[in-house]
Coordinates of C-alpha atoms and ligand atoms in Angstrom, one line a residue:
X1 CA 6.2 -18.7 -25.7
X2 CA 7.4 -17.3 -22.5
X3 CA 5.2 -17.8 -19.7
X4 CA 3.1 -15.0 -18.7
X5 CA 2.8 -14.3 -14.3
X6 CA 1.1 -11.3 -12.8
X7 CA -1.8 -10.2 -11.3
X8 CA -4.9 -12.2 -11.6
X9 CA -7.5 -10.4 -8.9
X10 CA -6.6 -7.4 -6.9
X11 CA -9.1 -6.1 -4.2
X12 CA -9.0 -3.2 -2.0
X13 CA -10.3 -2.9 1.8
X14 CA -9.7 -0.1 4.2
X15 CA -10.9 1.2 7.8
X16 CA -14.1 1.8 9.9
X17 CA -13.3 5.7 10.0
X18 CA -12.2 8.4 8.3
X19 CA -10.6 11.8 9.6
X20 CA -10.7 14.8 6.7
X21 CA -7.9 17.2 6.6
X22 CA -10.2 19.9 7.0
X23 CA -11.2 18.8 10.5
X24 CA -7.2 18.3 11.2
X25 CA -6.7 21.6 9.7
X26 CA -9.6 23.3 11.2
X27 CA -8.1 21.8 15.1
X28 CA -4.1 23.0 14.2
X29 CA -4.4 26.2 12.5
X30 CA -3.1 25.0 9.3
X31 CA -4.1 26.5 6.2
X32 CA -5.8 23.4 4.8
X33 CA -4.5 24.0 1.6
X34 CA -1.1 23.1 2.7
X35 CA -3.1 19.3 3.1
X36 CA -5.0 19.3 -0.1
X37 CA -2.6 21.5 -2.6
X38 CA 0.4 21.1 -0.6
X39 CA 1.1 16.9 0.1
X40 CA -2.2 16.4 -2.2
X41 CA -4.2 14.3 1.0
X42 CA -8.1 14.5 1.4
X43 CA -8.6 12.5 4.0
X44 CA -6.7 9.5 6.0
X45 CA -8.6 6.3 7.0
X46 CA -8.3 5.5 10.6
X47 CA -9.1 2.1 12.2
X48 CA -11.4 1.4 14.6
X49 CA -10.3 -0.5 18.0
X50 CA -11.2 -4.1 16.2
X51 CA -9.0 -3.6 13.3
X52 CA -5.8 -4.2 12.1
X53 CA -3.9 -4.9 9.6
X54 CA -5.3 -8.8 10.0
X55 CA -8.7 -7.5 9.7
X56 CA -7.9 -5.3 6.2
X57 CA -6.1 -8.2 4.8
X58 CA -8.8 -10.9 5.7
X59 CA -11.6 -8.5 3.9
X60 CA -9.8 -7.7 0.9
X61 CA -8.5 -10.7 0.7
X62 CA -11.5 -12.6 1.1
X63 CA -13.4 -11.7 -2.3
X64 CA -10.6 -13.1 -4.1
X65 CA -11.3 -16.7 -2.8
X66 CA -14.6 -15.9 -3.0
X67 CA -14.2 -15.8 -6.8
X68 CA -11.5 -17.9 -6.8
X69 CA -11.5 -20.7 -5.3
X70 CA -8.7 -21.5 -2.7
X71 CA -7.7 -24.8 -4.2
X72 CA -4.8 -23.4 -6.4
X73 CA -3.6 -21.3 -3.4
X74 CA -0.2 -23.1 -2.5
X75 CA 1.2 -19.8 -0.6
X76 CA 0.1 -16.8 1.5
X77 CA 2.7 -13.7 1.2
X78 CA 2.2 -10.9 4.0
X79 CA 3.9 -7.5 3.8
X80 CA 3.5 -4.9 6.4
X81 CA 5.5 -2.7 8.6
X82 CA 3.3 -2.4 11.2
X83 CA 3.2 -5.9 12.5
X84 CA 1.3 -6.6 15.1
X85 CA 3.9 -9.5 16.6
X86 CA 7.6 -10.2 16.3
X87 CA 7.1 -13.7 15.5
X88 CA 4.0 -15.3 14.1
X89 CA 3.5 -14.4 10.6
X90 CA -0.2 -11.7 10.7
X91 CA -1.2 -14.0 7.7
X92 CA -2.2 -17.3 10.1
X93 CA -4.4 -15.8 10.8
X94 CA -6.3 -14.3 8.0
X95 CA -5.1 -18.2 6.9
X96 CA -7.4 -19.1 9.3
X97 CA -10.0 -16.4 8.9
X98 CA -10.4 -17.3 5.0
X99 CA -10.4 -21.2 6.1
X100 CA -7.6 -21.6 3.7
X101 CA -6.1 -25.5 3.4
X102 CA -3.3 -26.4 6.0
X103 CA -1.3 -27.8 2.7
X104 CA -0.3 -23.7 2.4
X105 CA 2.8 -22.2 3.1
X106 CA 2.6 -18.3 5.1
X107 CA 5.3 -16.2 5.7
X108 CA 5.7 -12.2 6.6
X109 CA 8.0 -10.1 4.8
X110 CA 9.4 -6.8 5.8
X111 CA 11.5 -3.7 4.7
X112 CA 9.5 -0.4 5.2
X113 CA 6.7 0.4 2.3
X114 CA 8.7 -2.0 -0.1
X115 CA 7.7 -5.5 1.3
X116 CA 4.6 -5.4 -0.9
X117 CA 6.9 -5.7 -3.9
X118 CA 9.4 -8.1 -2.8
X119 CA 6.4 -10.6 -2.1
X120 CA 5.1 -9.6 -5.6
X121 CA 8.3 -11.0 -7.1
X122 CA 8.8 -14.3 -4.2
X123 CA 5.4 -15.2 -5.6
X124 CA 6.4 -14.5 -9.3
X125 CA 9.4 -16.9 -8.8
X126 CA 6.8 -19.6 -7.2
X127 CA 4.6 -19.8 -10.1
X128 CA 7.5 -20.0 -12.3
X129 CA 8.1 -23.3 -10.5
X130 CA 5.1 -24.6 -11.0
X131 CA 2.6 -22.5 -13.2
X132 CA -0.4 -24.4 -11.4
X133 CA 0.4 -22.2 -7.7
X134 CA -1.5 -19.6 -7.5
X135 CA 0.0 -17.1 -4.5
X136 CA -1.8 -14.7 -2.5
X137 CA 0.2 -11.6 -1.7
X138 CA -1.5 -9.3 0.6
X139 CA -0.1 -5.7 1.7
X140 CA -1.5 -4.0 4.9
X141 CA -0.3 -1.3 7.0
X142 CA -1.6 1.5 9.1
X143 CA 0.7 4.5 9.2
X144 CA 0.9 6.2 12.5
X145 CA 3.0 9.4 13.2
X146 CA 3.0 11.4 16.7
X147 CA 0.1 14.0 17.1
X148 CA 1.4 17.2 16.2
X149 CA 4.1 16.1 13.8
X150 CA 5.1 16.6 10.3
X151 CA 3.9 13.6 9.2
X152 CA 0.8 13.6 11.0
X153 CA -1.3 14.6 8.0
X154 CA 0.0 11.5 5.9
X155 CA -1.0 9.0 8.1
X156 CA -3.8 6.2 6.6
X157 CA -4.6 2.8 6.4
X158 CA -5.4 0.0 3.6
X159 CA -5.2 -3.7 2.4
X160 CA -4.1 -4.6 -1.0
X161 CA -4.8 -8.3 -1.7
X162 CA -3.6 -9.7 -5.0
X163 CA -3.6 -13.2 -6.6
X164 CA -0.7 -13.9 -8.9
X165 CA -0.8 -16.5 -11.3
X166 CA 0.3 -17.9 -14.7
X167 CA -1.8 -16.3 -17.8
X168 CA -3.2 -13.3 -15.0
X169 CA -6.3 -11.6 -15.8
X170 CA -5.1 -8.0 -15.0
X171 CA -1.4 -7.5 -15.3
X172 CA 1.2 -9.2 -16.3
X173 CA 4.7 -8.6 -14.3
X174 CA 7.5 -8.0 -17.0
X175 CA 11.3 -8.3 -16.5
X176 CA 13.8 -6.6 -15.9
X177 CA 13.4 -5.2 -12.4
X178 CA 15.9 -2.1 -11.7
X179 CA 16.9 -2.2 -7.7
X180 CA 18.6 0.4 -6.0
X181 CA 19.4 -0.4 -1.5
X182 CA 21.2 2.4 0.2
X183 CA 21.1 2.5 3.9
X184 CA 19.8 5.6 5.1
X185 CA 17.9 6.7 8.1
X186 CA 15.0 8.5 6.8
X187 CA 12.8 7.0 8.3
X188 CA 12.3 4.2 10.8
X189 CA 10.2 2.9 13.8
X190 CA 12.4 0.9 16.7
X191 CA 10.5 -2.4 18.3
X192 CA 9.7 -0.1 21.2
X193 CA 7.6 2.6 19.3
X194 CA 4.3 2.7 18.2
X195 CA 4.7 5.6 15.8
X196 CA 7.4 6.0 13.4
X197 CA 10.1 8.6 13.4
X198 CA 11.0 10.5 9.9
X199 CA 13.3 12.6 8.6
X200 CA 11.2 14.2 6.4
X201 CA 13.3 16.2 4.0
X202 CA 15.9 13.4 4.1
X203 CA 13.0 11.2 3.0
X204 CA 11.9 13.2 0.3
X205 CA 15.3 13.6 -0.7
X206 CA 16.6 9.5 -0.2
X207 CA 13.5 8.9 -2.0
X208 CA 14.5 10.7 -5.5
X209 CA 17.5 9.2 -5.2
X210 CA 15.9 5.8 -5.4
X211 CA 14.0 7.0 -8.3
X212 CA 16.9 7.5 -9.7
X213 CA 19.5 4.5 -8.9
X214 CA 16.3 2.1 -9.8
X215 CA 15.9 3.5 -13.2
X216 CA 19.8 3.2 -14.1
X217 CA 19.9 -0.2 -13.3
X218 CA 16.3 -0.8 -15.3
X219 CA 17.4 0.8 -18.0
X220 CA 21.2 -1.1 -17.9
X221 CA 19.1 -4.1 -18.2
X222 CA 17.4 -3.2 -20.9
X223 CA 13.8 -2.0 -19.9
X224 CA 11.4 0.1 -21.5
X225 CA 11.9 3.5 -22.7
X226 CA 10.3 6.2 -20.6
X227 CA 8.1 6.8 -24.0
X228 CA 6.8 3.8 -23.9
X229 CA 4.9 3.8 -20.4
X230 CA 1.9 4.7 -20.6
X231 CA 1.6 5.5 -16.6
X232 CA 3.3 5.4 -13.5
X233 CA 2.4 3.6 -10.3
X234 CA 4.7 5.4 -7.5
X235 CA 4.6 4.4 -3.8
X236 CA 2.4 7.8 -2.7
X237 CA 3.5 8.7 1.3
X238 CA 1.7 11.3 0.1
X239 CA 0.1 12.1 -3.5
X240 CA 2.5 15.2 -4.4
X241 CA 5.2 12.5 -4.1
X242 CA 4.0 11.3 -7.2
X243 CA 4.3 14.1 -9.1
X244 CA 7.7 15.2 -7.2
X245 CA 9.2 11.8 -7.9
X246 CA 8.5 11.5 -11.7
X247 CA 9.3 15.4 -12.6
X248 CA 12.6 14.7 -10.9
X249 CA 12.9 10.9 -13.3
X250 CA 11.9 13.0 -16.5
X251 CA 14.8 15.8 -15.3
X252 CA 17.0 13.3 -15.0
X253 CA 15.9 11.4 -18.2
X254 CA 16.8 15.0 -19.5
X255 CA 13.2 15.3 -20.6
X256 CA 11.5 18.9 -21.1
X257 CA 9.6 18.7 -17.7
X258 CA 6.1 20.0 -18.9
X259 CA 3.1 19.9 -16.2
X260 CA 0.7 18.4 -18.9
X261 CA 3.0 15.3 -19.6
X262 CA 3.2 14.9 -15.6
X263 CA -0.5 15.1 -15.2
X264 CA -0.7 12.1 -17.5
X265 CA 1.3 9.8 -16.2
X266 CA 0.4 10.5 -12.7
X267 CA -3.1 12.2 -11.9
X268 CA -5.2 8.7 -12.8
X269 CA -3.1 6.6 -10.2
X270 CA -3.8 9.0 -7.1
X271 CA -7.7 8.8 -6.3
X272 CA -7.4 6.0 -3.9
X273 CA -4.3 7.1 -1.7
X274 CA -5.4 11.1 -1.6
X275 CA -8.6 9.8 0.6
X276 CA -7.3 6.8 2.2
X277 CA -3.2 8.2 3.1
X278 CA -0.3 6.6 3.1
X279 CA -1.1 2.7 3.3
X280 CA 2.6 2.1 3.3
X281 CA 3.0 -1.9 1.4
X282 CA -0.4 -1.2 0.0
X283 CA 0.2 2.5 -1.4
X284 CA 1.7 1.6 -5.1
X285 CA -0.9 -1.0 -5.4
X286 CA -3.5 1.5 -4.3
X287 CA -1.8 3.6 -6.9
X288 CA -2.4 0.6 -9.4
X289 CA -6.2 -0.2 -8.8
X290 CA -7.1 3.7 -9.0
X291 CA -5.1 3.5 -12.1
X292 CA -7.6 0.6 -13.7
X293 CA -10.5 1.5 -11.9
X294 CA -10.6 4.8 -13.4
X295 CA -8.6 5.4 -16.1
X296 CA -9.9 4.7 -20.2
X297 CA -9.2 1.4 -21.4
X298 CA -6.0 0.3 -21.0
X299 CA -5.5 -2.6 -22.6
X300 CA -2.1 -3.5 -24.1
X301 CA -0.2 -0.4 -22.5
X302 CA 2.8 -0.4 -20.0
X303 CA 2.8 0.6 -16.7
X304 CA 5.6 1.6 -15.0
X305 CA 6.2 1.0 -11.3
X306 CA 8.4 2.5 -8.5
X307 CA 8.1 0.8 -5.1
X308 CA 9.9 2.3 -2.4
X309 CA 10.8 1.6 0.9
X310 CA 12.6 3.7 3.5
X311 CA 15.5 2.7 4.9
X312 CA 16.0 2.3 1.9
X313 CA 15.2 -0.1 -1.0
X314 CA 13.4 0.4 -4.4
X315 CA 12.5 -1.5 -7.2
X316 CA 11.8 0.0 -10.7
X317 CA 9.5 -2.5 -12.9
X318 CA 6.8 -2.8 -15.7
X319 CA 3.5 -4.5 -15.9
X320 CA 1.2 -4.8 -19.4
X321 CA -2.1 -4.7 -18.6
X322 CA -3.9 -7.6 -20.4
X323 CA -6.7 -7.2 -22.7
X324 CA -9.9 -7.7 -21.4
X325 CA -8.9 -7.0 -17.8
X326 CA -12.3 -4.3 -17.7
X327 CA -14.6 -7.5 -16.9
X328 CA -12.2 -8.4 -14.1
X329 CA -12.0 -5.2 -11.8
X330 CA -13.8 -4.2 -8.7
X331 CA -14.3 -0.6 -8.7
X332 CA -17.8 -0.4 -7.3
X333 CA -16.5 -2.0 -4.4
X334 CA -13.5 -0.2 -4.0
X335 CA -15.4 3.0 -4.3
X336 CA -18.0 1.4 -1.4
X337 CA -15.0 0.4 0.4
X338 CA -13.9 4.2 0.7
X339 CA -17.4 5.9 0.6
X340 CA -18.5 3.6 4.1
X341 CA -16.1 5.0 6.0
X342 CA -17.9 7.3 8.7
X343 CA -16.3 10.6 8.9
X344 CA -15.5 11.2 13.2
X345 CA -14.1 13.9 14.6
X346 CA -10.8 15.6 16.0
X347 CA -11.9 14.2 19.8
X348 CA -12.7 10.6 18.9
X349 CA -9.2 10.9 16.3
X350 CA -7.7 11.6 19.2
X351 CA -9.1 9.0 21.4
X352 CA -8.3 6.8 19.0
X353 CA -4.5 7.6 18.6
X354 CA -3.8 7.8 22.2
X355 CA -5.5 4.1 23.3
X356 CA -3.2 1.5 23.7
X357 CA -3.8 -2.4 23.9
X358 CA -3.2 -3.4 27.8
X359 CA 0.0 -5.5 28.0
X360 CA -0.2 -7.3 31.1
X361 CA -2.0 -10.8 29.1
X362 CA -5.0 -10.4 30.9
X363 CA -8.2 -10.9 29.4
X364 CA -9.8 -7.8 27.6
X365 CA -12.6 -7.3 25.1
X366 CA -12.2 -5.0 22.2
X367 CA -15.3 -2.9 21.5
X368 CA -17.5 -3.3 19.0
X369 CA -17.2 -1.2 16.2
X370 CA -16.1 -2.1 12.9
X371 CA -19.2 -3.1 10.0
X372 CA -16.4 -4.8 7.9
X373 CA -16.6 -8.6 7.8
X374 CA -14.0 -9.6 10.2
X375 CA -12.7 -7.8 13.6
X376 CA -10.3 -8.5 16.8
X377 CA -12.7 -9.9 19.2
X378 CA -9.9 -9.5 22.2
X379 CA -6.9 -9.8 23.8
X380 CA -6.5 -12.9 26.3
X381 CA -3.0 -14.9 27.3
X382 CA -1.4 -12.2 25.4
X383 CA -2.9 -13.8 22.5
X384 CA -5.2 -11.5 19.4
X385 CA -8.1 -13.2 18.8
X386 CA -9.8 -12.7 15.7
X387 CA -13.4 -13.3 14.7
X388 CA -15.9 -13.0 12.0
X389 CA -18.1 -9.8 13.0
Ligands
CAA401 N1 -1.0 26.1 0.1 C1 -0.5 25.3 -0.8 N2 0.7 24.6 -0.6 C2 1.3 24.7 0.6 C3 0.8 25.6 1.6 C4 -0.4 26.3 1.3 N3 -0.9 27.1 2.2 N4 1.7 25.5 2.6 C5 2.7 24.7 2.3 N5 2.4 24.2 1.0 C6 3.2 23.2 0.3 C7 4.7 23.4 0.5 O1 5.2 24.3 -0.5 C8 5.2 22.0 0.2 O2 5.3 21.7 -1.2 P1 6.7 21.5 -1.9 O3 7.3 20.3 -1.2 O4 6.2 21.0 -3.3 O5 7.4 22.7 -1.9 C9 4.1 21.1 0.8 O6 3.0 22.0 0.9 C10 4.4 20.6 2.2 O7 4.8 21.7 3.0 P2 6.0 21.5 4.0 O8 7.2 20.9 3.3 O9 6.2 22.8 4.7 O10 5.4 20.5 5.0 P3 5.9 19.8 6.3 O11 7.3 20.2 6.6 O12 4.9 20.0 7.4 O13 5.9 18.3 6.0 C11 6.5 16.2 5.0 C12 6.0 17.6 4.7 C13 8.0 16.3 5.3 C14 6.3 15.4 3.7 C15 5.7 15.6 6.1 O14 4.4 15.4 5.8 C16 6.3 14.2 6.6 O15 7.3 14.2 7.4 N6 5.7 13.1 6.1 C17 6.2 11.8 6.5 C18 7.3 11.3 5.7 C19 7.1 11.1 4.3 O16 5.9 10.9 3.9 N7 8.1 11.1 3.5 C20 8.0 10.8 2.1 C21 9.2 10.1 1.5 S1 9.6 8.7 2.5 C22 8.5 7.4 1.9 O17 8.0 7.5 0.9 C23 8.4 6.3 2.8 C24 7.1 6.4 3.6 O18 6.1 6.0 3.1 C25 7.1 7.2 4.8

């Protein structure tokens, strides 16, 4: 029989804080409406000054070797887009943190909100060569616009960490894959920015076009039918996306687009990105835990999933979620995960988006302030220093 690879564990971690759209709405005049109708967003997470995306990753990531073990654990995949240096890979150091063996290989991949995927399939390809490997993939990003801009209201943060290995407990991770590249600026953030810059109706627009070019070359390749998925994991910038992104694949499927048959594929796969925002890597794995977290029993169906990254490159795919998989998940601490955050208001938001890191190497203490398990302790030789809280 062929060998089965996918997802063994997946665990969810996000930020200290929390901003709701009502305060944001209630500080720009917006109708808040626009937020929670409109683009489908709640709330955005928002780090505190001792986190990062090493901080996310090391706390979701570290419940998985908790249960795990980290014997098996052969390769550490990162993928973010808001790396925190330009050479050393951010998983050293949650390596480090988790006290993983030195007989490990790490690496950081990039390419917008996509990179997630691509180290989903690297590590599918590993265990293929030896079905012993277990390799943890970890997305983490935090999504920062300018204040005052567009895309302000979809900003968030989030870690996805997942274990993949032979015979997976969850999912497992089907061929074919349908790609799709085209290069387009929609969006983008050059090495001397902090916030990213966005077309937004091009992005919108390149982004249904992905949708698109991925499922052509799926179905070429001889994928499922649309029929047969039961749901649909999209990347969410934003939760309407979702909804945008498959009315536009069942138009182009030339399916009756009826709202009911939307709401189905869609509305279980949205809980965890409408509070947390747009987690970039992490958002169509968010998409994926809501989906099991919350959703009736699953067992047996297809899932469909669209990972898409600006710039742009997209991968269609399908997963079958494995019988039994109930006994395996970690809702409750997902839900904690999200319900801990403390809300804090537009000052302190603000406060928080304006303070940048000193860059003259000196030595300089983050505050204290995250309760999660593992922080930045300082900066010091312009080196990050992480710690255990
Ligand atoms: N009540 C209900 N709905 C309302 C409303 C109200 N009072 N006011 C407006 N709306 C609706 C609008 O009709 C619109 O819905 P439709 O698109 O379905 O028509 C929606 O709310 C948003 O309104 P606008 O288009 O006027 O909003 P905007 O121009 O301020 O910005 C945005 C929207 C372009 C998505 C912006 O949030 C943005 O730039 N976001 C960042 C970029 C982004 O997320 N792009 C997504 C694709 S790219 C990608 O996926 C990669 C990635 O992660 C970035």
């Amino acid at each position: 029989a062929e060998l089965a690879i996918g997802i063994h564990d997946l665990s969810v971690a996000t930020t200290q804080y929390v901003l709701t759209h009502a305060t944001l709405a209630a500080h720009n005049g917006s109708d808040v409406a626009k937020y929670q109708r409109g683009i489908g967003q709640r709330s955005m997470s928002v780090p505190a000054a001792d986190e990062d995306i090493v901080t996310m990753a090391a706390a979701a990531a570290a419940p998985i070797v908790a249960r795990h073990g980290a014997e098996r654990i052969r390769t550490v995949v990162f993928a973010t887009e808001s790396s925190v240096d330009q050479a050393k890979a951010a998983g050293i150091h949650v390596h480090s943190l988790l006290g993983l063996p030195s007989a490990t290989r790490v690496v950081e991949l990039k390419q917008a909100c996509y990179s997630g995927t691509a180290a989903l399939q690297f590590a599918i390809g590993l265990v293929h060569r030896d079905r012993t490997e277990q390799v943890l993939v970890i997305a983490s990003d935090v999504s920062k616009y300018d204040l005052g801009s567009p895309g302000e209201a979809t900003q968030g943060a989030a870690a996805v960490a997942m274990l993949i290995s032979a015979d997976p407990a969850l999912v497992r991770i089907e061929d074919p894959s349908g790609m799709f590249t085209a290069d387009i600026m929609d969006f983008w953030r050059p090495n001397y920015r902090n916030t990213a810059l966005v077309d937004g109706r091009e992005s919108i627009s390149a982004y249904l076009q992905a949708v698109e070019g991925t499922w052509k070359d799926y179905t070429e390749r001889g994928g499922h039918k649309l029929d047969e998925l039961s749901a649909f994991c999209y990347h969410q910038p934003f939760t309407k996306m979702a909804y945008k992104a498959h009315r536009h694949l069942l138009n182009y499927c030339g399916y009756e687009v009826d709202e009911a048959r939307i709401n189905g594929a869609i509305a279980n796969t949205t809980a965890y990105n409408e509070v947390i925002g747009n987690s970039y890597t992490a958002s169509v794995y968010l998409a994926l835990a809501a989906l099991l977290d919350t959703a009736g029993d699953l067992s047996g169906k297809a899932i469909g999933f669209l990972s898409y990254g600006s710039g742009s490159v997209a991968e269609f795919f399908a997963g079958t979620v494995v019988p039994g998989y109930r006994a395996h998940l970690r809702a409750d601490a997902h839900r904690e995960a999200i319900d801990r955050r403390e809300d804090i208001d537009y000052a302190r938001y603000r406060e928080i988006h304006t303070h940048a890191f000193p860059v003259d190497g000196g030595d300089y203490p983050v505050p204290r302030e995250t309760t999660g398990p593992y922080r930045l302790a300082g900066l010091s030789g312009h080196k990050r220093i992480y710690e255990p809280r």
